[in-house]
Amino acid sequence: MHQYDLYGIGAALLDTEIEVTDSDLASLGVDKGVMTLVDDARQQQLVNDLKNHMVTASHACGGSGANTVIAASYFGLSTFYSCKVAADDNGDFYRDNLAAAGVDYPKALHNADVGTTGKCLVLITPDAERSMNTYLGISAELSIAEIDTDALAQSRWIYLEGYLVSSPTGRAAAIELRQQAEANGVKTALSLSDPMMVQLFHDGLKEMIGECVDLLFCNRDEALKFCQTDSLDQAAQTLRNHSRAFAITLGADGALLWDGEQEYRVAAPKVNAIDTNGAGDMFAGAFLYGINRGMGFTEAGELACRAAAQVVSQYGPRLRPEQHRELLASAVNI
């Protein structure tokens, strides 16, 4: 009997979302639509430059892997998350947020009495695109020490956040977790996370994937960059060399899925997108819920597309608990 359906590992970041314009991005020198790693001084400079926008800011417990695991938990999976926070107010907020979402975490998570908890400044433009400036803080030191081997051995799936590739210790932790999962018969899932990560750390991501993961998540841009092609069809063929199954999200065009034998195209509901932050994370969380609960790839993909569409139609990377229940109630009609 497994204690956990899903064990995730990734950065722990306190997200601050701010509405801006394209001209704001240009004047601030922020690259649009990607995640950029910054130091504390640069992030504070951005906050100071945007102080007149802070009335529109919202805060949330974040990090790509955490968003996915929290979504899976709210849908109904038993979950565990390895990360690293400091003994500061943001770290306390983060742990409380995980606990409120029903996510277990290592007992030692509260023991880091040096450093600061990571922060991500998420700038949302009127076209719903999100541009992230991330100060990893103590998350940059996430390492093999944060792996809980007992929880891993009692899990069905692990989920690796691709952003870990930017940290040598984080990448090593992801690789070690995958290897331990394979040795224990635990299924492996990984997200490529961001086009810039794929461009800058292509070989590192291949290390994290190893010979093959059971399930790979990515969006169209990440798939094309990882496979070094301009053709989605060619990317889909190449990804078969790195994963036993995959889900490529296509934004408003839905998703392209492969279950190891057959490809499927799933449509996305038509919505008015105002904030794409967390869409891919939500897709992964809903999809992992679906296949853990016996759904086929088409049904799981349709649930995931509906969940992602709900996220982009409101501000913030996550849904309220009742929204997960509503999506599941409507799943019988998918």
Coordinates of C-alpha atoms in Angstrom, one line a residue:
M1 CA 0.0 0.0 0.0
H2 CA 1.5 3.3 -1.1
Q3 CA 1.4 6.3 1.4
Y4 CA 1.8 8.9 -1.4
D5 CA 0.5 9.1 -4.9
L6 CA 2.9 11.8 -5.9
Y7 CA 6.3 12.9 -4.5
G8 CA 7.6 16.2 -5.9
I9 CA 10.8 18.1 -5.6
G10 CA 11.5 21.7 -6.6
A11 CA 12.0 25.3 -5.5
A12 CA 10.0 27.0 -2.8
L13 CA 9.3 30.5 -3.9
L14 CA 6.9 33.2 -2.6
D15 CA 5.3 34.6 -5.7
T16 CA 4.4 38.2 -6.0
E17 CA 2.2 39.0 -9.1
I18 CA 2.1 42.5 -10.5
E19 CA 0.1 43.9 -13.5
V20 CA 2.4 45.8 -15.9
T21 CA 2.5 46.9 -19.5
D22 CA 4.9 46.0 -22.3
S23 CA 6.5 49.4 -22.0
D24 CA 7.1 48.7 -18.3
L25 CA 8.9 45.5 -19.3
A26 CA 11.0 47.4 -21.9
S27 CA 12.0 50.2 -19.5
L28 CA 12.9 47.7 -16.8
G29 CA 14.9 45.5 -19.1
V30 CA 12.8 42.4 -18.4
D31 CA 12.7 39.6 -20.9
K32 CA 9.1 38.8 -21.7
G33 CA 7.5 35.4 -21.3
V34 CA 10.4 33.5 -19.7
M35 CA 11.9 33.0 -16.2
T36 CA 15.0 35.0 -15.5
L37 CA 17.2 34.2 -12.5
V38 CA 18.2 37.4 -10.6
D39 CA 20.1 38.3 -7.5
D40 CA 18.4 39.9 -4.4
A41 CA 19.6 43.4 -5.4
R42 CA 18.1 43.2 -8.9
Q43 CA 14.8 41.9 -7.6
Q44 CA 14.7 44.6 -5.0
Q45 CA 15.4 47.2 -7.7
L46 CA 12.5 45.9 -9.7
V47 CA 10.2 46.0 -6.7
N48 CA 11.3 49.6 -6.0
D49 CA 10.8 50.6 -9.6
L50 CA 7.3 49.0 -9.5
K51 CA 6.2 50.5 -6.2
N52 CA 3.3 52.4 -7.8
H53 CA 2.0 49.1 -9.2
M54 CA 2.1 47.2 -5.8
V55 CA -1.6 48.0 -5.1
T56 CA -2.4 45.4 -7.8
A57 CA 0.0 42.8 -6.4
S58 CA -1.0 39.4 -5.0
H59 CA 1.1 36.9 -3.1
A60 CA 1.1 33.1 -3.2
C61 CA 3.1 30.1 -2.2
G62 CA 4.7 29.1 -5.5
G63 CA 7.5 27.4 -7.4
S64 CA 6.5 25.3 -10.5
G65 CA 6.8 21.9 -8.8
A66 CA 4.9 23.1 -5.7
N67 CA 2.1 24.5 -7.9
T68 CA 1.7 21.1 -9.5
V69 CA 1.9 19.1 -6.3
I70 CA -0.6 21.4 -4.6
A71 CA -3.0 21.1 -7.5
A72 CA -2.7 17.3 -7.4
S73 CA -3.4 17.4 -3.7
Y74 CA -6.5 19.5 -4.0
F75 CA -7.8 17.2 -6.7
G76 CA -7.4 14.3 -4.3
L77 CA -4.0 12.7 -4.5
S78 CA -1.9 12.1 -1.4
T79 CA 1.3 14.2 -1.9
F80 CA 4.7 15.0 -0.5
Y81 CA 7.0 17.8 -1.5
S82 CA 10.8 18.3 -0.9
C83 CA 12.0 21.8 -1.0
K84 CA 14.0 24.3 1.1
V85 CA 12.9 27.4 3.0
A86 CA 14.6 29.6 5.6
A87 CA 13.5 30.4 9.1
D88 CA 11.8 33.7 8.1
D89 CA 8.3 35.0 7.7
N90 CA 8.1 33.8 4.1
G91 CA 9.3 30.4 5.1
D92 CA 6.6 30.2 7.8
F93 CA 4.0 31.3 5.2
Y94 CA 5.2 28.7 2.8
R95 CA 5.1 25.8 5.2
D96 CA 1.6 26.8 6.4
N97 CA 0.5 27.0 2.7
L98 CA 1.7 23.5 2.0
A99 CA 0.0 22.1 5.1
A100 CA -3.3 23.9 4.3
A101 CA -3.2 22.2 0.9
G102 CA -2.7 18.8 2.5
V103 CA 0.9 18.4 1.2
D104 CA 3.3 16.6 3.5
Y105 CA 7.0 17.8 3.6
P106 CA 10.2 16.7 5.4
K107 CA 10.3 17.3 9.1
A108 CA 13.6 19.2 8.6
L109 CA 12.1 21.8 6.3
H110 CA 11.9 24.3 9.2
N111 CA 15.5 23.9 10.3
A112 CA 17.3 26.2 7.9
D113 CA 18.2 29.1 10.2
V114 CA 20.4 30.9 7.7
G115 CA 19.6 32.5 4.3
T116 CA 16.3 33.8 3.0
T117 CA 13.3 32.0 1.4
G118 CA 13.2 32.4 -2.4
K119 CA 11.0 34.9 -4.1
C120 CA 9.6 35.2 -7.6
L121 CA 8.4 38.5 -9.1
V122 CA 5.8 37.7 -11.7
L123 CA 4.9 40.5 -14.1
I124 CA 1.6 40.1 -16.0
T125 CA 1.0 42.0 -19.2
P126 CA -2.4 42.7 -20.7
D127 CA -1.9 39.8 -23.2
A128 CA -1.9 37.5 -20.2
E129 CA 1.8 36.6 -20.6
R130 CA 3.9 36.2 -17.5
S131 CA 7.5 37.3 -17.2
M132 CA 9.2 35.9 -14.1
N133 CA 12.2 37.3 -12.2
T134 CA 13.3 34.8 -9.6
Y135 CA 15.7 35.2 -6.7
L136 CA 16.2 31.6 -5.5
G137 CA 17.5 32.4 -2.1
I138 CA 18.0 29.3 0.0
S139 CA 16.3 27.2 -2.8
A140 CA 19.5 27.5 -4.7
E141 CA 21.0 25.2 -2.0
L142 CA 18.4 22.5 -2.3
S143 CA 20.3 19.2 -2.4
I144 CA 20.3 15.5 -2.0
A145 CA 19.9 16.1 1.7
E146 CA 16.3 17.2 1.1
I147 CA 15.3 13.8 -0.3
D148 CA 13.1 11.8 2.1
T149 CA 13.9 8.2 1.2
D150 CA 11.1 6.8 3.3
A151 CA 8.5 8.9 1.6
L152 CA 10.0 8.1 -1.8
A153 CA 9.8 4.4 -1.2
Q154 CA 6.1 4.8 -0.4
S155 CA 5.2 6.8 -3.5
R156 CA 3.7 5.8 -6.8
W157 CA 5.1 8.7 -8.8
I158 CA 7.8 11.3 -8.5
Y159 CA 7.7 14.7 -10.2
L160 CA 10.8 16.6 -11.1
E161 CA 10.7 20.4 -11.7
G162 CA 13.0 21.3 -14.7
Y163 CA 14.0 24.6 -13.1
L164 CA 16.2 22.6 -10.8
V165 CA 18.7 22.3 -13.7
S166 CA 19.9 25.8 -13.0
S167 CA 21.3 24.8 -9.6
P168 CA 24.2 22.3 -9.4
T169 CA 23.0 20.9 -6.1
G170 CA 19.4 21.0 -7.2
R171 CA 20.2 19.1 -10.5
A172 CA 22.1 16.5 -8.5
A173 CA 19.1 16.1 -6.2
A174 CA 16.7 15.6 -9.1
I175 CA 19.0 13.0 -10.7
E176 CA 19.4 11.2 -7.4
L177 CA 15.7 11.2 -6.8
R178 CA 15.0 9.8 -10.3
Q179 CA 17.6 7.1 -9.8
Q180 CA 16.2 6.1 -6.4
A181 CA 12.7 6.1 -7.9
E182 CA 13.8 3.8 -10.7
A183 CA 15.5 1.4 -8.2
N184 CA 12.2 1.3 -6.1
G185 CA 9.9 0.8 -9.0
V186 CA 8.4 4.4 -8.7
K187 CA 7.2 6.0 -11.9
T188 CA 9.0 9.2 -13.0
A189 CA 7.6 12.4 -14.4
L190 CA 9.5 15.6 -15.3
S191 CA 8.6 19.0 -16.7
L192 CA 11.0 21.0 -18.9
S193 CA 9.5 24.0 -17.1
D194 CA 10.7 27.0 -19.3
P195 CA 12.1 27.7 -22.7
M196 CA 15.0 29.7 -21.3
M197 CA 15.9 26.7 -19.1
V198 CA 15.9 24.4 -22.1
Q199 CA 18.1 26.9 -24.1
L200 CA 20.6 27.5 -21.4
F201 CA 20.7 24.0 -19.7
H202 CA 19.9 21.6 -22.5
D203 CA 22.5 19.0 -21.5
G204 CA 21.7 19.3 -17.8
L205 CA 18.0 18.5 -18.5
K206 CA 19.1 15.4 -20.5
E207 CA 21.0 14.4 -17.4
M208 CA 17.9 14.8 -15.3
I209 CA 15.9 12.7 -17.7
G210 CA 18.5 10.0 -17.9
E211 CA 17.8 7.1 -20.2
C212 CA 14.1 7.7 -20.2
V213 CA 11.3 9.1 -17.9
D214 CA 7.9 7.6 -17.7
L215 CA 6.1 10.9 -18.5
L216 CA 7.5 14.2 -19.8
F217 CA 5.6 17.5 -19.6
C218 CA 6.5 20.5 -21.8
N219 CA 4.9 23.3 -23.8
R220 CA 5.4 23.8 -27.6
D221 CA 8.3 26.2 -27.3
E222 CA 10.1 23.9 -24.8
A223 CA 9.6 20.9 -27.0
L224 CA 11.0 22.6 -30.1
K225 CA 14.0 24.0 -28.2
F226 CA 14.7 20.7 -26.5
C227 CA 14.5 18.7 -29.7
Q228 CA 16.2 21.5 -31.7
T229 CA 13.7 21.6 -34.5
D230 CA 11.0 24.0 -35.9
S231 CA 8.5 21.1 -36.4
L232 CA 6.1 20.0 -33.7
D233 CA 5.7 16.7 -35.4
Q234 CA 9.5 16.1 -35.4
A235 CA 9.7 17.2 -31.8
A236 CA 7.0 14.7 -30.9
Q237 CA 9.0 11.9 -32.6
T238 CA 12.2 12.9 -30.8
L239 CA 10.6 13.1 -27.4
R240 CA 9.8 9.4 -27.7
N241 CA 13.6 8.8 -27.3
H242 CA 13.5 10.5 -23.9
S243 CA 10.1 9.5 -22.4
R244 CA 7.7 6.5 -22.4
A245 CA 4.8 9.0 -22.6
F246 CA 4.5 12.8 -22.9
A247 CA 2.1 15.7 -22.8
I248 CA 2.9 18.8 -24.9
T249 CA 0.7 21.8 -24.0
L250 CA -0.3 24.0 -26.9
G251 CA -2.0 26.9 -25.1
A252 CA -5.3 27.8 -26.7
D253 CA -4.9 24.8 -29.1
G254 CA -5.1 22.3 -26.3
A255 CA -2.5 19.5 -26.0
L256 CA -0.7 16.8 -27.9
L257 CA -0.5 13.6 -25.9
W258 CA 1.3 10.3 -26.4
D259 CA 0.6 7.3 -24.1
G260 CA 3.5 5.2 -25.4
E261 CA 1.4 3.6 -28.2
Q262 CA -0.9 6.3 -29.6
E263 CA -1.0 10.1 -30.1
Y264 CA -4.1 12.1 -29.1
R265 CA -5.0 15.8 -29.7
V266 CA -7.1 17.4 -26.9
A267 CA -8.9 20.7 -27.4
A268 CA -8.8 23.5 -24.8
P269 CA -12.0 25.4 -23.7
K270 CA -12.3 28.9 -25.1
V271 CA -11.7 31.4 -22.3
N272 CA -10.6 35.0 -21.8
A273 CA -7.0 34.6 -20.7
I274 CA -5.7 37.2 -18.3
D275 CA -2.8 35.5 -16.6
T276 CA -0.9 32.4 -17.9
N277 CA 1.2 32.0 -14.7
G278 CA 0.9 28.5 -13.5
A279 CA -1.1 27.1 -16.5
G280 CA 1.5 24.4 -17.3
D281 CA 1.8 23.5 -13.6
M282 CA -1.9 23.1 -13.2
F283 CA -2.1 21.0 -16.4
A284 CA 0.5 18.6 -14.9
G285 CA -1.2 18.4 -11.6
A286 CA -4.6 17.6 -13.1
F287 CA -3.1 15.2 -15.6
L288 CA -1.2 13.3 -12.9
Y289 CA -4.4 13.1 -10.8
G290 CA -6.2 11.7 -13.8
I291 CA -3.8 8.9 -14.7
N292 CA -3.4 8.0 -11.0
R293 CA -7.1 7.6 -10.7
G294 CA -7.4 5.3 -13.8
M295 CA -8.3 7.8 -16.5
G296 CA -7.0 7.3 -20.0
F297 CA -4.8 9.9 -21.6
T298 CA -7.7 11.6 -23.4
E299 CA -9.8 11.9 -20.3
A300 CA -6.9 13.0 -18.2
G301 CA -5.8 15.5 -20.9
E302 CA -9.3 17.0 -21.2
L303 CA -9.5 17.5 -17.4
A304 CA -6.0 19.0 -17.4
C305 CA -7.0 21.4 -20.3
R306 CA -10.1 22.5 -18.4
A307 CA -8.1 23.1 -15.3
A308 CA -5.4 25.1 -17.1
A309 CA -8.1 27.1 -18.8
Q310 CA -9.6 28.0 -15.5
V311 CA -6.2 29.1 -14.1
V312 CA -5.5 31.5 -17.1
S313 CA -8.9 33.1 -16.8
Q314 CA -8.1 34.5 -13.3
Y315 CA -5.1 35.9 -11.5
G316 CA -2.7 33.7 -9.7
P317 CA -1.1 30.3 -10.4
R318 CA -3.6 28.2 -8.5
L319 CA -7.3 27.5 -8.1
R320 CA -9.4 27.7 -5.0
P321 CA -10.1 24.3 -3.4
E322 CA -13.8 24.3 -4.5
Q323 CA -12.8 24.9 -8.1
H324 CA -10.9 21.6 -8.1
R325 CA -14.1 19.9 -6.8
E326 CA -16.2 21.6 -9.5
L327 CA -13.8 20.5 -12.3
L328 CA -14.0 16.9 -11.0
A329 CA -17.8 17.0 -10.8
S330 CA -17.9 18.2 -14.4
A331 CA -15.4 15.5 -15.5
V332 CA -18.2 13.0 -15.9
N333 CA -19.4 15.1 -18.7
I334 CA -16.1 15.3 -20.5

